[in-house]
Coordinates of N, CA and C in Angstrom, one line a residue:
M1 N 0.8 -1.2 0.0 CA 0.0 0.0 0.0 C 0.9 1.2 0.0
I2 N 0.6 2.1 -0.9 CA 1.4 3.4 -1.0 C 0.6 4.5 -0.5
I3 N 1.3 5.3 0.4 CA 0.7 6.4 1.1 C 1.4 7.7 0.5
S4 N 0.7 8.5 -0.2 CA 1.3 9.7 -0.7 C 1.3 10.8 0.3
L5 N 2.5 11.4 0.5 CA 2.7 12.5 1.4 C 1.9 13.7 1.1
R6 N 1.9 14.0 -0.2 CA 1.1 15.2 -0.7 C -0.3 15.0 -0.4
R7 N -0.9 13.8 -0.6 CA -2.3 13.6 -0.4 C -2.6 13.6 1.1
G8 N -1.7 13.1 2.0 CA -1.9 13.2 3.4 C -1.9 14.6 3.9
L9 N -0.9 15.4 3.4 CA -0.9 16.8 3.8 C -2.1 17.6 3.4
R10 N -2.6 17.3 2.2 CA -3.8 17.9 1.7 C -5.0 17.6 2.6
F11 N -5.1 16.3 3.0 CA -6.1 15.9 3.9 C -6.0 16.6 5.3
I12 N -4.8 16.7 5.8 CA -4.6 17.4 7.1 C -5.0 18.9 7.0
R13 N -4.6 19.5 5.9 CA -4.9 20.9 5.6 C -6.5 21.1 5.5
F14 N -7.1 20.1 4.9 CA -8.6 20.2 4.8 C -9.2 20.1 6.2
I15 N -8.7 19.2 7.0 CA -9.3 19.0 8.4 C -9.1 20.3 9.2
I16 N -7.9 20.9 9.1 CA -7.6 22.1 9.8 C -8.5 23.3 9.3
F17 N -8.7 23.4 8.0 CA -9.5 24.4 7.5 C -11.0 24.2 7.9
F18 N -11.5 23.0 7.8 CA -12.8 22.7 8.2 C -13.1 23.0 9.7
S19 N -12.1 22.6 10.5 CA -12.3 22.9 12.0 C -12.3 24.4 12.2
A20 N -11.5 25.1 11.5 CA -11.4 26.6 11.7 C -12.8 27.2 11.3
L21 N -13.3 26.7 10.2 CA -14.6 27.3 9.8 C -15.7 26.9 10.7
V22 N -15.7 25.7 11.3 CA -16.7 25.3 12.2 C -16.6 26.1 13.5
Y23 N -15.4 26.4 14.0 CA -15.1 27.2 15.1 C -15.6 28.6 14.9
L24 N -15.3 29.2 13.7 CA -15.8 30.5 13.4 C -17.3 30.6 13.3
F25 N -17.9 29.6 12.7 CA -19.4 29.6 12.6 C -20.0 29.5 14.0
Y26 N -19.5 28.7 14.9 CA -20.0 28.6 16.2 C -19.9 29.9 17.0
N27 N -18.7 30.6 16.8 CA -18.6 31.9 17.6 C -19.5 33.0 17.0
V28 N -19.7 33.0 15.7 CA -20.6 33.9 15.1 C -22.0 33.7 15.7
L29 N -22.5 32.4 15.7 CA -23.8 32.2 16.3 C -23.9 32.5 17.7
D30 N -22.8 32.3 18.5 CA -22.8 32.6 19.9 C -22.8 34.1 20.1
L31 N -22.2 34.9 19.2 CA -22.3 36.4 19.2 C -23.8 36.8 19.1
F32 N -24.5 36.2 18.2 CA -25.9 36.6 18.0 C -26.9 36.0 19.0
N33 N -26.4 35.1 19.8 CA -27.3 34.4 20.7 C -28.0 35.4 21.7
G34 N -27.3 36.4 22.2 CA -28.0 37.3 23.1 C -29.0 38.2 22.4
W35 N -28.8 38.4 21.1 CA -29.7 39.2 20.3 C -30.9 38.4 19.9
I36 N -30.7 37.2 19.6 CA -31.8 36.3 19.1 C -32.7 35.8 20.2
S37 N -32.1 35.4 21.3 CA -32.9 34.8 22.4 C -33.8 35.9 23.1
P38 N -35.0 35.4 23.5 CA -35.9 36.4 24.1 C -35.5 36.8 25.5
V39 N -36.1 37.9 25.9 CA -35.8 38.4 27.2 C -36.3 37.5 28.3
D40 N -35.6 37.3 29.3 CA -36.0 36.4 30.4 C -37.1 37.1 31.2
Q41 N -38.4 36.5 31.0 CA -39.5 37.1 31.7 C -39.5 36.9 33.2
Y42 N -38.8 35.9 33.7 CA -38.9 35.5 35.1 C -37.7 36.0 35.9
Q43 N -37.0 36.9 35.4 CA -35.9 37.4 36.1 C -36.3 38.3 37.3
I44 N -35.5 38.5 38.3 CA -35.8 39.4 39.4 C -35.8 40.8 39.0
P45 N -36.9 41.6 39.3 CA -37.0 43.0 38.8 C -35.9 43.8 39.5
S46 N -35.5 44.8 38.8 CA -34.4 45.7 39.3 C -35.0 47.1 39.4
G47 N -34.4 48.0 40.2 CA -34.9 49.3 40.4 C -36.2 49.4 41.2
N48 N -37.1 50.2 40.7 CA -38.4 50.4 41.4 C -39.5 49.4 40.9
A49 N -39.1 48.5 40.0 CA -40.0 47.6 39.4 C -40.5 46.5 40.4
V50 N -41.7 46.1 40.3 CA -42.2 45.1 41.2 C -42.8 44.0 40.3
K51 N -42.5 42.7 40.7 CA -43.0 41.6 39.9 C -44.3 41.2 40.5
V52 N -45.4 41.2 39.7 CA -46.7 41.0 40.2 C -47.3 39.8 39.5
F53 N -48.0 38.9 40.2 CA -48.7 37.8 39.6 C -49.8 37.5 40.5
Q54 N -50.8 36.8 39.9 CA -52.0 36.4 40.7 C -52.1 34.9 40.7
E55 N -52.2 34.4 41.9 CA -52.4 33.0 42.1 C -53.9 32.7 42.2
T56 N -54.4 31.8 41.4 CA -55.8 31.6 41.4 C -56.1 30.4 42.4
D57 N -57.1 30.7 43.3 CA -57.5 29.7 44.2 C -58.8 29.1 43.6
W58 N -58.8 28.0 43.0 CA -60.0 27.4 42.4 C -61.0 27.0 43.3
T59 N -60.7 26.7 44.6 CA -61.6 26.1 45.5 C -62.5 27.2 46.1
V60 N -62.1 28.5 46.0 CA -62.9 29.6 46.5 C -64.3 29.7 45.8
H61 N -64.3 29.4 44.5 CA -65.6 29.5 43.8 C -66.4 28.2 43.9
G62 N -66.0 27.3 44.6 CA -66.7 26.0 44.8 C -66.6 25.1 43.6
E63 N -65.7 25.4 42.7 CA -65.6 24.6 41.5 C -64.6 23.4 41.6
G64 N -63.8 23.4 42.6 CA -62.8 22.4 42.7 C -61.7 22.6 41.6
R65 N -61.3 21.6 40.9 CA -60.3 21.8 39.8 C -61.1 22.2 38.6
P66 N -60.4 23.1 37.8 CA -61.1 23.6 36.6 C -61.2 22.5 35.5
S67 N -62.2 22.6 34.6 CA -62.3 21.6 33.6 C -61.2 21.8 32.5
L68 N -61.1 20.8 31.7 CA -60.1 20.9 30.6 C -60.3 22.1 29.7
A69 N -61.6 22.3 29.4 CA -62.0 23.5 28.5 C -61.6 24.8 29.2
E70 N -61.9 24.9 30.5 CA -61.5 26.1 31.2 C -60.0 26.4 31.3
R71 N -59.3 25.3 31.5 CA -57.8 25.4 31.5 C -57.3 25.8 30.1
L72 N -57.9 25.3 29.1 CA -57.4 25.6 27.7 C -57.8 27.0 27.4
R73 N -58.9 27.5 27.8 CA -59.3 28.9 27.6 C -58.3 29.8 28.3
L74 N -58.0 29.5 29.5 CA -57.0 30.3 30.2 C -55.6 30.3 29.6
F75 N -55.3 29.1 29.1 CA -54.0 29.0 28.4 C -53.9 29.9 27.2
Y76 N -55.0 30.0 26.4 CA -55.0 30.8 25.2 C -55.2 32.3 25.6
W77 N -55.9 32.5 26.7 CA -56.1 33.9 27.1 C -54.8 34.6 27.6
Y78 N -54.0 33.8 28.4 CA -52.7 34.3 28.8 C -51.6 34.2 27.8
G79 N -51.7 33.4 26.8 CA -50.8 33.2 25.8 C -49.5 32.6 26.2
E80 N -49.5 31.7 27.2 CA -48.4 31.0 27.7 C -48.4 29.5 27.4

């Protein structure tokens, strides 16, 4: 079996070039990650902001657990 030195060096050069491009592509995507990803809605408020939410107590209305239709309606109403 004959192994060509020129062919081996060309293969090594290809692997190095391919690895460099993958590394560059990864870093470019990582750069835009902060811009693309949505704002964290559940972070702790800063400054004078106050985080407000309402917990629903379903047993107050005498209903017990809400029906599937009611839960689905609330899901679409809140958009979460």
